Coordinates of C-alpha atoms and ligand atoms in Angstrom, one line a residue:
M1108 CA 0.0 0.0 0.0
I1109 CA 1.5 3.4 -1.0
K1110 CA -0.1 6.8 -0.4
K1111 CA 1.9 9.8 -1.5
S1112 CA 2.1 12.7 1.0
N1113 CA -0.6 15.3 0.5
A1114 CA 0.2 19.0 0.7
S1115 CA -3.1 20.1 2.1
L1116 CA -2.9 17.5 5.0
V1117 CA 0.6 18.9 5.8
T1118 CA -0.8 22.5 5.8
L1119 CA -3.9 21.5 7.8
V1120 CA -1.7 20.0 10.5
S1121 CA 0.6 23.0 10.5
I1122 CA -2.4 25.2 11.3
L1123 CA -3.7 22.9 14.0
N1124 CA -0.3 22.6 15.5
D1125 CA -0.9 25.8 17.6
G1126 CA -3.2 23.8 19.8
A1127 CA -6.1 26.3 19.4
Y1128 CA -9.6 25.5 18.0
H1129 CA -10.1 26.2 14.3
D1130 CA -13.6 26.0 12.8
G1131 CA -14.3 24.1 9.5
D1132 CA -15.2 27.2 7.5
T1133 CA -12.0 29.1 8.4
L1134 CA -9.9 26.0 7.8
G1135 CA -11.6 25.5 4.4
K1136 CA -10.9 29.1 3.3
K1137 CA -7.3 28.8 4.3
L1138 CA -6.8 25.5 2.6
K1139 CA -9.1 26.3 -0.4
M1140 CA -11.2 23.3 0.5
T1141 CA -14.9 22.7 1.3
R1142 CA -16.0 22.2 4.9
S1143 CA -16.7 18.6 4.1
A1144 CA -13.2 18.1 2.6
V1145 CA -11.8 19.5 5.8
W1146 CA -13.9 17.1 7.8
K1147 CA -12.7 14.2 5.7
A1148 CA -9.1 15.2 6.2
I1149 CA -9.7 15.4 10.0
K1150 CA -11.2 11.9 9.9
K1151 CA -8.2 10.7 8.0
L1152 CA -5.8 12.1 10.6
E1153 CA -7.9 10.3 13.3
T1154 CA -7.6 7.0 11.5
Y1155 CA -3.9 7.5 11.5
G1156 CA -4.1 7.8 15.3
V1157 CA -3.7 11.6 15.6
N1158 CA -5.8 12.9 18.6
I1159 CA -8.1 15.7 17.5
D1160 CA -10.6 17.3 19.7
S1161 CA -13.8 18.4 18.0
V1162 CA -16.2 20.7 19.8
K1163 CA -19.5 22.0 18.2
G1164 CA -19.3 25.7 17.6
K1165 CA -15.5 25.9 18.3
G1166 CA -14.1 23.5 15.7
Y1167 CA -11.0 21.3 15.8
A1168 CA -7.9 21.3 18.0
M1169 CA -4.9 19.0 18.0
Q1170 CA -4.1 17.6 21.4
E1171 CA -0.3 17.1 20.9
P1172 CA 2.3 18.9 18.8
L1173 CA 2.7 17.4 15.3
I1174 CA 4.7 18.6 12.3
L1175 CA 4.3 16.4 9.2
L1176 CA 7.1 15.6 6.8
D1177 CA 7.3 18.0 4.0
A1178 CA 9.5 17.0 1.0
A1179 CA 10.0 20.7 -0.1
K1180 CA 11.3 21.7 3.4
I1181 CA 13.7 18.7 3.5
K1182 CA 15.0 19.3 -0.1
Q1183 CA 15.7 23.0 0.7
Q1184 CA 18.2 21.9 3.3
L1185 CA 20.0 19.3 1.3
A1186 CA 23.7 19.8 0.4
L1187 CA 23.3 17.7 -2.9
N1188 CA 20.5 18.6 -5.2
K1189 CA 20.7 15.5 -7.4
V1190 CA 19.1 13.4 -4.8
E1191 CA 15.5 12.4 -5.3
V1192 CA 13.4 12.6 -2.1
N1193 CA 9.9 11.2 -1.9
V1194 CA 7.6 11.4 1.1
Y1195 CA 4.7 9.1 1.6
E1196 CA 1.8 9.0 4.1
V1197 CA 1.7 5.2 4.3
V1198 CA 3.8 2.5 2.8
S1199 CA 4.3 -1.2 3.8
S1200 CA 8.0 -0.6 4.3
T1201 CA 10.2 2.2 2.9
N1202 CA 12.8 -0.4 1.9
D1203 CA 10.2 -2.3 -0.2
C1204 CA 9.1 1.0 -1.7
L1205 CA 12.5 1.6 -3.2
K1206 CA 12.9 -2.0 -4.3
E1207 CA 9.7 -1.6 -6.3
L1208 CA 10.8 1.5 -8.1
K1209 CA 10.9 1.1 -11.9
Q1210 CA 13.5 3.8 -12.6
Q1211 CA 16.5 2.5 -10.8
K1212 CA 19.3 5.0 -11.3
G1213 CA 21.0 7.4 -8.9
I1214 CA 20.5 8.2 -5.3
K1215 CA 16.9 7.9 -4.1
I1216 CA 15.4 8.6 -0.7
C1217 CA 12.0 7.4 0.5
L1218 CA 10.5 8.7 3.8
A1219 CA 7.1 7.7 5.2
E1220 CA 4.9 8.9 8.0
Q1221 CA 3.8 5.3 8.7
Q1222 CA 4.8 1.8 7.8
T1223 CA 2.2 -1.0 7.9
S1224 CA 4.9 -3.8 7.7
G1225 CA 8.0 -2.1 9.0
R1226 CA 10.8 -4.6 9.1
G1227 CA 13.6 -5.0 11.6
R1228 CA 16.6 -7.3 11.4
L1229 CA 16.3 -11.1 11.8
G1230 CA 12.6 -11.0 10.7
R1231 CA 11.5 -8.8 13.6
E1232 CA 8.7 -6.1 13.3
W1233 CA 9.7 -2.4 13.3
Y1234 CA 6.9 -0.6 15.1
S1235 CA 6.1 2.4 12.8
P1236 CA 3.2 4.6 14.1
F1237 CA 2.1 7.6 12.1
G1238 CA 3.9 10.9 12.3
R1239 CA 6.2 10.2 15.2
N1240 CA 9.4 8.7 14.0
I1241 CA 11.8 8.6 11.1
Y1242 CA 11.4 5.7 8.6
L1243 CA 13.8 6.5 5.8
S1244 CA 15.4 4.3 3.1
C1245 CA 18.1 5.4 0.7
R1246 CA 19.0 3.6 -2.5
Y1247 CA 22.7 4.1 -3.0
P1248 CA 24.8 2.8 -6.0
F1249 CA 28.4 1.7 -5.1
Q1250 CA 31.3 1.1 -7.3
K1251 CA 32.1 -1.9 -5.2
D1252 CA 31.5 -5.6 -5.2
I1253 CA 29.1 -6.9 -2.6
S1254 CA 32.0 -8.5 -0.8
E1255 CA 33.5 -5.1 0.0
L1256 CA 30.3 -3.8 1.7
A1257 CA 30.7 -5.7 5.0
G1258 CA 31.3 -2.5 7.0
L1259 CA 28.4 -0.6 5.4
S1260 CA 26.0 -1.1 8.3
L1261 CA 28.6 0.2 10.8
V1262 CA 29.2 3.3 8.7
V1263 CA 25.4 4.0 8.5
G1264 CA 25.3 3.6 12.3
L1265 CA 28.0 6.2 12.6
A1266 CA 26.2 8.6 10.4
V1267 CA 23.0 8.2 12.5
L1268 CA 25.1 8.7 15.7
R1269 CA 26.6 11.9 14.3
T1270 CA 23.1 13.2 13.4
L1271 CA 21.8 12.5 16.9
H1272 CA 24.9 14.3 18.4
H1273 CA 24.0 17.3 16.2
F1274 CA 20.6 17.4 17.9
G1275 CA 22.1 17.4 21.3
M1276 CA 22.2 13.7 22.2
D1277 CA 25.6 13.0 23.7
E1278 CA 26.9 10.4 26.0
P1279 CA 25.7 7.8 26.8
L1280 CA 24.8 7.4 23.1
V1281 CA 26.7 4.4 21.7
A1282 CA 26.9 2.1 18.7
K1283 CA 26.4 -1.7 19.2
W1284 CA 27.7 -3.9 16.4
P1285 CA 26.5 -4.3 13.8
N1286 CA 24.1 -1.4 13.6
D1287 CA 22.1 -0.6 16.8
I1288 CA 22.3 2.9 18.3
L1289 CA 21.6 2.8 22.1
Y1290 CA 21.0 5.5 24.6
Q1291 CA 21.6 4.2 28.2
Q1292 CA 21.3 0.7 26.8
K1293 CA 17.9 1.5 25.3
K1294 CA 17.5 1.2 21.5
I1295 CA 16.9 4.5 19.7
S1296 CA 17.8 3.5 16.1
G1297 CA 18.4 0.5 13.9
T1298 CA 19.3 -0.1 10.3
L1299 CA 18.2 -2.8 7.8
I1300 CA 20.2 -3.1 4.6
D1301 CA 19.3 -5.0 1.5
I1302 CA 22.2 -5.3 -1.0
Q1303 CA 21.9 -6.3 -4.6
A1304 CA 24.8 -7.1 -7.1
E1305 CA 25.0 -5.4 -10.4
A1306 CA 27.1 -6.0 -13.5
H1307 CA 30.9 -5.2 -13.7
G1308 CA 31.6 -5.5 -10.0
A1309 CA 29.2 -2.7 -9.0
S1310 CA 26.3 -3.1 -6.5
H1311 CA 23.6 -1.1 -4.9
A1312 CA 22.2 -1.0 -1.4
I1313 CA 18.9 -0.1 0.0
I1314 CA 19.6 1.3 3.4
G1315 CA 16.7 1.5 5.8
I1316 CA 17.0 3.6 8.9
G1317 CA 14.5 3.8 11.7
I1318 CA 14.9 6.4 14.5
N1319 CA 12.6 6.8 17.4
V1320 CA 11.9 10.5 17.5
N1321 CA 8.7 11.8 19.1
M1322 CA 7.4 8.4 20.3
L1323 CA 6.6 8.6 24.0
Q1324 CA 6.0 5.8 26.5
D1325 CA 3.0 4.4 24.6
A1326 CA 4.5 1.7 22.4
N1327 CA 3.8 -1.5 24.3
R1328 CA 4.4 -3.5 21.1
I1329 CA 8.1 -3.1 21.2
M1330 CA 9.6 -6.1 22.9
Q1331 CA 13.0 -4.7 23.7
A1332 CA 14.1 -1.7 25.8
W1333 CA 13.8 1.5 23.8
T1334 CA 13.8 5.2 24.0
S1335 CA 13.2 8.2 21.7
M1336 CA 14.8 11.6 21.1
Q1337 CA 11.9 13.4 22.7
N1338 CA 12.0 11.1 25.8
E1339 CA 15.6 12.0 26.3
L1340 CA 15.8 15.6 25.2
G1341 CA 12.5 16.7 26.7
R1342 CA 11.4 18.6 23.5
Y1343 CA 9.5 17.9 20.3
I1344 CA 11.8 17.4 17.3
D1345 CA 10.9 18.7 13.9
R1346 CA 11.4 15.6 11.7
N1347 CA 12.0 17.8 8.6
E1348 CA 15.1 19.3 10.1
L1349 CA 16.2 15.8 11.4
S1350 CA 15.6 14.1 8.0
A1351 CA 17.6 16.8 6.1
E1352 CA 20.5 16.5 8.6
L1353 CA 20.4 12.7 8.4
I1354 CA 20.4 12.7 4.6
N1355 CA 23.3 15.1 4.4
T1356 CA 25.4 13.2 7.0
L1357 CA 24.5 9.8 5.5
L1358 CA 25.4 10.8 2.0
D1359 CA 28.7 12.3 3.2
Y1360 CA 29.6 9.0 5.0
L1361 CA 28.5 6.9 2.1
T1362 CA 30.6 8.9 -0.4
R1363 CA 33.7 8.4 1.8
F1364 CA 33.0 4.7 2.3
N1365 CA 32.5 4.3 -1.4
Q1366 CA 35.9 5.9 -2.1
D1367 CA 38.1 4.6 0.8
G1368 CA 36.3 1.7 2.4
F1369 CA 35.7 0.9 6.1
Q1370 CA 39.3 1.4 7.3
L1371 CA 38.7 5.2 7.2
F1372 CA 36.1 4.7 9.9
I1373 CA 37.8 2.3 12.3
E1374 CA 38.8 5.0 14.7
E1375 CA 35.4 6.6 14.8
W1376 CA 33.8 3.2 15.3
T1377 CA 36.1 2.3 18.1
E1378 CA 35.2 5.5 19.9
A1379 CA 31.5 4.9 19.5
D1380 CA 31.3 1.2 20.1
C1381 CA 30.1 -0.3 23.4
L1382 CA 31.2 -3.9 23.0
T1383 CA 35.0 -3.8 22.8
Q1384 CA 36.6 -5.6 25.8
Q1385 CA 33.1 -6.8 26.9
L1386 CA 32.0 -10.4 27.4
I1387 CA 29.1 -10.9 24.9
T1388 CA 26.9 -13.6 23.4
L1389 CA 26.5 -13.5 19.6
K1390 CA 23.6 -15.4 18.0
N1391 CA 24.3 -16.3 14.4
L1392 CA 21.6 -18.5 12.7
D1393 CA 21.0 -21.2 15.3
T1394 CA 24.3 -21.1 17.1
T1395 CA 25.2 -19.0 20.1
F1396 CA 28.9 -17.9 20.7
T1397 CA 30.3 -16.3 23.8
G1398 CA 33.6 -14.5 24.2
K1399 CA 35.4 -11.2 24.7
V1400 CA 35.1 -8.6 21.9
L1401 CA 38.5 -7.5 20.6
G1402 CA 37.0 -4.9 18.2
V1403 CA 36.5 -5.0 14.5
N1404 CA 38.9 -5.7 11.6
A1405 CA 39.5 -3.5 8.5
Q1406 CA 36.3 -4.8 6.9
G1407 CA 34.1 -4.1 9.9
N1408 CA 33.8 -7.8 10.9
L1409 CA 33.6 -8.5 14.7
L1410 CA 36.5 -10.1 16.3
L1411 CA 35.5 -12.4 19.2
E1412 CA 38.1 -14.1 21.5
C1413 CA 36.6 -17.4 22.4
K1414 CA 37.1 -19.3 25.7
D1415 CA 39.8 -21.5 24.1
G1416 CA 41.8 -18.4 23.0
T1417 CA 41.0 -18.6 19.3
V1418 CA 39.7 -15.5 17.6
A1419 CA 36.5 -15.9 15.6
V1420 CA 35.5 -13.4 12.9
F1421 CA 31.8 -12.6 12.3
S1422 CA 30.2 -10.7 9.5
S1423 CA 26.7 -10.9 10.9
G1424 CA 24.8 -11.8 14.1
D1425 CA 22.8 -10.4 17.0
T1426 CA 25.0 -9.3 20.0
S1427 CA 24.2 -8.7 23.6
I1428 CA 26.5 -8.0 26.6
T1429 CA 26.7 -10.9 29.0
K1430 CA 25.6 -9.9 32.5
K1431 CA 28.5 -10.5 35.0
Ligands
BTN1600 C1 16.6 -3.2 13.4 O1 17.3 -2.7 14.2 O2 16.1 -4.3 13.6 C2 16.5 -2.6 12.0 C3 15.3 -1.6 12.0 C4 15.2 -0.9 10.6 C5 13.9 -0.1 10.5 C6 13.9 0.7 9.3 S1 12.5 1.8 9.3 C7 12.9 2.2 7.6 C8 13.2 0.9 6.9 N1 12.0 0.2 6.5 C9 11.8 -0.9 7.2 O3 10.8 -1.7 7.0 N2 12.8 -1.1 8.0 C10 13.8 -0.1 8.0

């Protein structure tokens, strides 16, 4: 299911964002819509889970702050103008949205207000309520063979980390191999990457990033410890500014990774990483390994010192720190 973002819905929400009551007639005039079209748009927002108070004689008021994603506002702030940015109201998954695109050239970004089948790693669900978080996918062409993309998820994690720093989130914000971003051991962001080979040693990746932004303590469906930017910073975050900053940072990191590979990022990774020197368990397919993390190698693979002293190298897996 794909629904492209609708400019009048974005404007309606921007008017209601002041928290005051607005009657249907005045809204209709401002939006050049009929009263019944305004009513339909209000109903649509309610089906997306937006709380709107409706009082006879007074009109409509929004109960909580909400700024919808606006492709024009995001594009204005981008450093590169050759990037295609599309914003949707609802998609099944932004990764799938890019996979289904017919025209498959260049860098493309897909953002959505809501995902009905948001996917996490290892077949997990990624809870994706309307209007609260970032669900962003980027299609990026590499002049590299698939075998050289092992460190990509780490590099994407570093770009997310830098973006969150920019918005004032500092320590204890860490990266956990291969691509989780945690704040006080609670997950705030994750990355899901689909890679496809192309002819002549080239490849392209669909990089899906989820960031918990303005989601407050109402997401009982998430099975692991989580937090959001608003929870930790105590203020509402404009996702247009966040999206633009994320896209600019991500594209800068991807350009450097495409040119110089993961070794350029080892130092930055080592500073951000929370696993080095820790005892961990790593689940890979059906097998569980335990050992001490020695860090990552030049490709971004995890080095795990096992109990017998051997060092095992992992390119994928799910990691957790073993409680002492
Ligand atoms: C994880 O940590 O398990 C990865 C989560 C990735 C979620 C993002 S949201 C945008 C993109 N679309 C999806 O369906 N998944 C990724």
